[in-house]
Coordinates of N, CA, C and O in Angstrom, one line a residue:
X30 N -10.2 -13.8 27.4 CA -8.9 -14.7 27.8 C -8.4 -15.3 26.0 O -7.1 -15.1 25.9
X31 N -9.7 -15.2 25.4 CA -9.1 -15.8 24.2 C -8.4 -14.7 23.0 O -7.7 -15.0 22.2
X32 N -8.7 -13.6 23.1 CA -8.3 -12.7 23.0 C -6.0 -12.3 23.5 O -5.5 -12.2 22.3
X33 N -6.2 -12.8 24.2 CA -4.7 -12.9 25.1 C -4.3 -13.9 24.1 O -3.0 -13.6 23.7
X34 N -4.7 -15.2 23.9 CA -4.0 -16.0 23.5 C -3.7 -16.0 22.0 O -2.5 -16.2 21.4
X35 N -4.7 -15.4 21.4 CA -4.5 -14.9 20.0 C -3.3 -14.0 20.0 O -2.6 -14.1 18.9
X36 N -3.3 -13.0 21.0 CA -2.5 -12.0 20.6 C -1.1 -12.4 20.5 O 0.2 -12.5 20.0
X37 N -0.5 -13.6 21.8 CA 0.3 -14.3 22.3 C 0.9 -14.9 20.8 O 1.8 -15.0 20.3
X38 N 0.0 -15.9 20.6 CA 0.0 -16.8 19.4 C 0.3 -16.1 18.0 O 1.4 -16.2 17.6
X39 N -0.2 -14.8 17.7 CA 0.0 -14.2 16.5 C 1.7 -13.5 16.8 O 2.7 -13.4 15.8
X40 N 1.9 -13.1 18.0 CA 3.2 -12.6 18.6 C 4.5 -13.5 18.6 O 5.4 -13.2 17.9
X41 N 3.9 -14.5 18.5 CA 5.3 -15.5 18.6 C 5.2 -15.9 17.5 O 6.1 -16.3 16.7
X42 N 4.4 -16.2 16.7 CA 4.3 -16.4 15.1 C 5.2 -15.1 14.2 O 6.0 -15.3 13.5
X43 N 4.9 -13.8 14.8 CA 6.0 -12.8 13.7 C 7.4 -12.7 14.6 O 8.0 -12.8 13.1
X44 N 7.7 -13.1 15.6 CA 8.9 -12.8 16.1 C 9.6 -14.4 15.3 O 10.7 -14.3 14.7
X45 N 8.7 -15.5 15.6 CA 9.8 -16.5 14.7 C 9.4 -16.3 13.1 O 10.8 -17.2 12.8
X46 N 8.9 -15.9 12.8 CA 9.0 -15.9 11.2 C 9.9 -14.6 11.0 O 10.4 -14.5 9.8
X47 N 10.2 -13.7 11.2 CA 11.4 -12.7 11.4 C 12.5 -13.6 11.7 O 13.5 -13.5 10.7
X48 N 12.4 -14.4 12.6 CA 13.9 -15.4 12.5 C 13.9 -15.8 11.7 O 15.4 -16.3 11.2
X49 N 13.3 -17.0 11.2 CA 13.3 -17.5 10.1 C 13.7 -17.1 8.8 O 14.5 -17.3 8.1
X50 N 13.2 -16.0 8.6 CA 13.6 -15.0 7.2 C 14.9 -14.6 7.3 O 15.4 -14.6 6.3
X51 N 15.5 -14.4 8.6 CA 16.9 -14.0 8.7 C 17.9 -15.2 8.3 O 18.8 -15.4 7.7
X52 N 17.5 -16.5 8.8 CA 18.1 -17.6 8.8 C 18.1 -18.0 7.4 O 19.2 -18.7 7.2
X53 N 16.6 -18.0 7.3 CA 17.0 -18.4 5.5 C 17.5 -17.6 4.7 O 18.2 -17.9 3.4
X54 N 17.2 -16.2 4.5 CA 17.3 -15.3 3.5 C 18.5 -14.3 3.8 O 18.7 -13.5 3.3
X55 N 19.1 -14.5 5.3 CA 19.8 -13.5 5.9 C 19.1 -11.9 5.6 O 19.8 -11.0 5.8
X56 N 18.1 -12.0 5.8 CA 17.3 -10.7 5.7 C 16.9 -10.0 7.2 O 16.1 -10.5 7.9
X57 N 17.8 -8.6 7.2 CA 17.7 -8.2 8.8 C 16.4 -7.7 8.3 O 16.0 -7.1 9.8
X58 N 15.9 -6.8 7.4 CA 14.6 -6.2 7.6 C 13.5 -7.4 8.3 O 12.8 -7.0 8.9
X59 N 13.5 -8.5 7.9 CA 12.9 -9.6 8.7 C 13.0 -9.6 9.8 O 12.2 -9.9 10.7
X60 N 14.2 -10.2 10.2 CA 15.0 -10.3 11.7 C 14.5 -8.8 12.8 O 13.7 -9.1 13.4
X61 N 14.2 -7.7 12.1 CA 14.1 -6.3 12.8 C 12.5 -6.4 12.8 O 12.2 -6.1 13.9
X62 N 11.9 -6.5 11.8 CA 10.4 -6.0 11.9 C 10.1 -7.1 12.8 O 8.6 -6.7 13.2
X63 N 10.1 -8.6 12.3 CA 9.7 -9.9 13.0 C 9.6 -9.5 14.2 O 8.6 -10.0 15.3
X64 N 10.7 -9.3 14.9 CA 11.4 -9.1 16.4 C 10.5 -7.8 17.2 O 9.9 -8.1 17.9
X65 N 10.5 -6.7 16.7 CA 9.3 -5.9 17.1 C 8.6 -6.0 17.4 O 7.9 -5.9 17.9
X66 N 7.6 -6.7 16.2 CA 6.3 -6.8 15.8 C 5.8 -7.9 17.1 O 4.8 -7.7 17.9
X67 N 6.8 -9.1 17.5 CA 6.7 -10.2 17.8 C 6.7 -9.7 19.3 O 5.4 -10.0 20.2
X68 N 7.9 -9.0 19.7 CA 7.7 -8.4 21.0 C 6.5 -7.7 21.1 O 6.0 -7.6 22.5
X69 N 6.6 -6.5 20.4 CA 5.2 -5.7 21.1 C 3.9 -6.3 21.2 O 3.0 -6.1 22.2
X70 N 3.5 -7.4 20.5 CA 2.5 -8.6 20.7 C 2.6 -9.3 21.6 O 1.3 -9.2 22.5
X71 N 3.6 -9.6 21.8 CA 3.9 -10.5 23.3 C 3.2 -9.8 24.8 O 3.0 -10.1 25.4
X72 N 3.9 -8.6 24.5 CA 3.9 -7.4 25.6 C 2.7 -6.7 25.8 O 1.9 -6.9 26.7
X73 N 1.9 -7.2 24.7 CA 0.5 -6.8 24.7 C -0.3 -7.7 25.0 O -1.1 -7.4 26.2
X74 N -0.2 -8.8 25.0 CA -0.9 -9.8 25.7 C -0.5 -9.9 27.1 O -1.5 -10.1 28.1
X75 N 0.7 -9.9 27.7 CA 0.9 -9.6 28.9 C 0.1 -8.4 29.4 O -0.8 -8.8 30.9
X76 N 0.1 -7.4 28.9 CA -0.7 -6.3 29.8 C -2.0 -6.1 29.4 O -2.8 -5.7 30.6
X77 N -2.6 -7.1 28.7 CA -3.9 -7.7 28.6 C -4.9 -8.5 29.6 O -5.3 -8.6 30.2
X78 N -3.4 -9.3 30.0 CA -3.7 -10.0 31.0 C -3.4 -9.2 32.7 O -3.9 -9.7 33.7
X79 N -2.8 -8.1 32.8 CA -2.5 -7.6 34.0 C -4.1 -6.4 33.9 O -3.9 -5.5 34.8
X80 N -4.9 -6.4 32.6 CA -6.0 -5.5 32.8 C -5.8 -4.2 32.3 O -6.9 -3.7 32.4
X81 N -4.9 -4.1 31.4 CA -4.7 -3.0 30.6 C -5.5 -2.9 29.0 O -4.9 -3.7 28.4
X82 N -6.5 -2.5 29.5 CA -7.6 -2.8 27.8 C -7.2 -2.0 27.1 O -7.6 -2.6 25.6
X83 N -6.1 -1.2 27.0 CA -6.0 -0.5 25.7 C -4.8 -1.5 24.9 O -4.7 -1.0 23.6
X84 N -4.4 -2.3 25.7 CA -3.2 -3.3 25.0 C -3.9 -4.2 24.1 O -3.2 -4.2 22.9
X85 N -5.2 -4.3 24.1 CA -5.9 -5.2 22.7 C -6.2 -4.5 21.9 O -5.7 -4.9 20.6
X86 N -6.2 -3.1 21.9 CA -6.3 -2.1 20.3 C -5.2 -2.1 19.9 O -4.7 -1.9 18.4
X87 N -3.9 -2.0 21.0 CA -2.8 -2.1 20.3 C -2.1 -3.4 19.5 O -1.6 -3.4 18.0
X88 N -2.8 -4.7 19.9 CA -2.7 -6.1 19.1 C -3.6 -5.5 18.1 O -3.0 -6.3 16.9
X89 N -4.7 -5.2 18.2 CA -5.7 -5.4 17.0 C -5.3 -4.5 15.7 O -4.8 -4.8 14.6
X90 N -4.3 -3.1 16.1 CA -3.8 -2.2 15.5 C -2.8 -3.0 14.6 O -2.7 -2.9 13.6
X91 N -1.6 -3.4 15.2 CA -0.6 -4.2 15.1 C -0.9 -5.5 14.1 O -0.3 -5.5 12.8
X92 N -1.9 -5.8 14.5 CA -2.2 -7.4 13.4 C -2.6 -6.7 12.2 O -2.3 -7.4 11.4
X93 N -3.3 -5.8 12.1 CA -3.9 -5.4 11.1 C -2.9 -4.8 10.1 O -2.8 -5.2 8.8
X94 N -2.0 -4.2 10.9 CA -0.7 -3.7 9.8 C -0.2 -4.4 9.0 O 0.0 -4.6 8.2
X95 N 0.3 -5.5 10.0 CA 1.2 -6.6 9.5 C 0.1 -7.3 8.0 O 0.6 -7.6 7.4
X96 N -1.1 -7.7 8.3 CA -2.0 -8.0 7.4 C -2.0 -7.5 6.1 O -1.6 -7.9 5.4
X97 N -1.8 -6.0 6.4 CA -2.2 -5.4 5.3 C -0.8 -5.5 4.4 O -0.6 -5.6 3.1
X98 N 0.4 -5.6 5.7 CA 2.0 -5.1 5.1 C 2.0 -6.5 4.2 O 2.6 -6.6 3.0
X99 N 1.5 -7.8 4.6 CA 1.6 -8.9 3.9 C 0.8 -9.3 2.7 O 1.2 -9.8 2.0
X100 N -0.4 -8.4 2.6 CA -1.3 -8.7 1.6 C -0.7 -7.7 0.2 O -0.1 -8.3 -0.7
X101 N 0.2 -6.9 0.5 CA 0.9 -6.0 -0.5 C 2.1 -6.7 -0.8 O 2.4 -7.2 -2.3
X102 N 2.9 -7.8 0.2 CA 4.1 -8.2 -0.3 C 3.5 -9.6 -1.2 O 4.3 -9.6 -2.1
X103 N 2.3 -10.0 -0.9 CA 1.8 -11.4 -1.2 C 1.5 -10.4 -3.0 O 2.1 -11.7 -3.9
X104 N 1.1 -9.6 -3.1 CA 0.7 -9.1 -4.2 C 2.3 -8.8 -5.6 O 1.8 -9.0 -6.2
X105 N 2.9 -8.4 -4.6 CA 4.2 -7.9 -5.1 C 5.1 -9.4 -5.4 O 5.5 -9.0 -7.0
X106 N 5.3 -9.8 -5.2 CA 6.1 -11.1 -4.8 C 5.2 -12.7 -5.5 O 5.9 -13.3 -6.4
X107 N 4.4 -12.2 -5.2 CA 3.5 -13.6 -5.6 C 3.8 -15.1 -5.3 O 3.8 -16.2 -5.6
X108 N 4.6 -14.7 -4.1 CA 4.9 -15.6 -3.4 C 4.2 -15.9 -2.1 O 3.9 -15.2 -1.2
X109 N 3.4 -17.6 -1.8 CA 2.7 -17.7 -0.4 C 3.3 -17.6 0.5 O 2.5 -17.4 1.8
X110 N 4.6 -17.8 0.8 CA 5.4 -17.8 1.8 C 6.3 -17.2 2.2 O 7.1 -16.5 1.2
X111 N 6.2 -16.1 3.2 CA 5.5 -16.6 4.5 C 4.0 -15.6 4.5 O 3.2 -15.4 5.4
X112 N 3.9 -14.8 3.3 CA 3.0 -14.0 3.3 C 1.4 -14.5 3.5 O 0.3 -14.2 4.6
X113 N 1.1 -15.8 3.0 CA -0.3 -16.7 3.1 C -0.6 -16.9 4.6 O -1.5 -16.9 5.2
X114 N 0.3 -17.6 5.4 CA 0.2 -18.0 7.1 C -0.2 -16.9 7.5 O -0.4 -16.6 8.3
X115 N 0.7 -15.5 7.4 CA 0.4 -14.3 8.2 C -0.5 -13.9 7.8 O -1.4 -13.2 8.6
X116 N -1.2 -13.5 6.5 CA -2.8 -13.2 6.7 C -3.6 -14.3 7.0 O -4.3 -13.4 7.7
X117 N -3.7 -15.3 6.8 CA -4.7 -16.1 7.5 C -4.9 -16.0 8.9 O -5.7 -15.9 9.3
X118 N -3.3 -16.5 9.5 CA -3.3 -16.3 10.9 C -3.7 -15.0 11.5 O -4.2 -14.7 12.6
X119 N -3.2 -13.7 11.0 CA -3.5 -12.7 11.2 C -5.1 -12.3 11.3 O -5.8 -11.6 12.5
X120 N -5.7 -12.8 10.4 CA -7.3 -12.6 10.0 C -8.2 -13.4 11.1 O -8.8 -12.8 11.8
X121 N -7.3 -14.8 11.5 CA -7.8 -15.0 12.8 C -7.8 -14.6 14.0 O -9.0 -14.5 14.5
X122 N -6.8 -14.2 14.2 CA -6.1 -13.3 15.3 C -7.1 -12.3 15.5 O -7.5 -11.9 16.6
X123 N -7.4 -11.7 14.7 CA -8.2 -10.2 14.7 C -9.5 -10.6 14.9 O -9.9 -9.8 15.9
X124 N -9.8 -11.5 14.2 CA -11.5 -11.9 14.4 C -11.7 -12.1 16.1 O -12.6 -11.9 16.4
X125 N -10.7 -13.2 16.6 CA -11.2 -13.5 17.9 C -10.7 -12.2 18.5 O -11.4 -12.6 19.7
X126 N -9.8 -11.3 18.5 CA -9.5 -10.1 19.4 C -10.7 -9.4 19.3 O -11.0 -8.7 20.3
X127 N -11.4 -9.3 18.3 CA -12.5 -8.5 17.8 C -13.9 -9.1 18.6 O -14.7 -8.1 18.8
X128 N -14.0 -10.0 18.8 CA -14.8 -10.5 19.4 C -14.8 -10.8 20.9 O -15.8 -11.4 21.7
X129 N -13.7 -10.4 21.3 CA -13.3 -10.8 23.0 C -14.3 -9.7 23.7 O -14.5 -9.0 23.2

């Protein structure tokens, strides 16, 4: 059950981050990518609760992609926000998901 909560948490974080990026910087790419990623992760959590084991691998894969994406973003921009938050919580979420 901890993998489900980690998936939900990271999904909500991605969704809220996309909304925040749009509000703060009028970034449509942030809204779209954060929205899509967040919804997929939240849906993956629901599917995990319904016994769909493959949904865990979707969550792990998408979280890994987001972590790598934010590492690249951090290296390019040297701005800690929002990259550091998404990296740290992504790594924690993946660790929880992988140990479930």
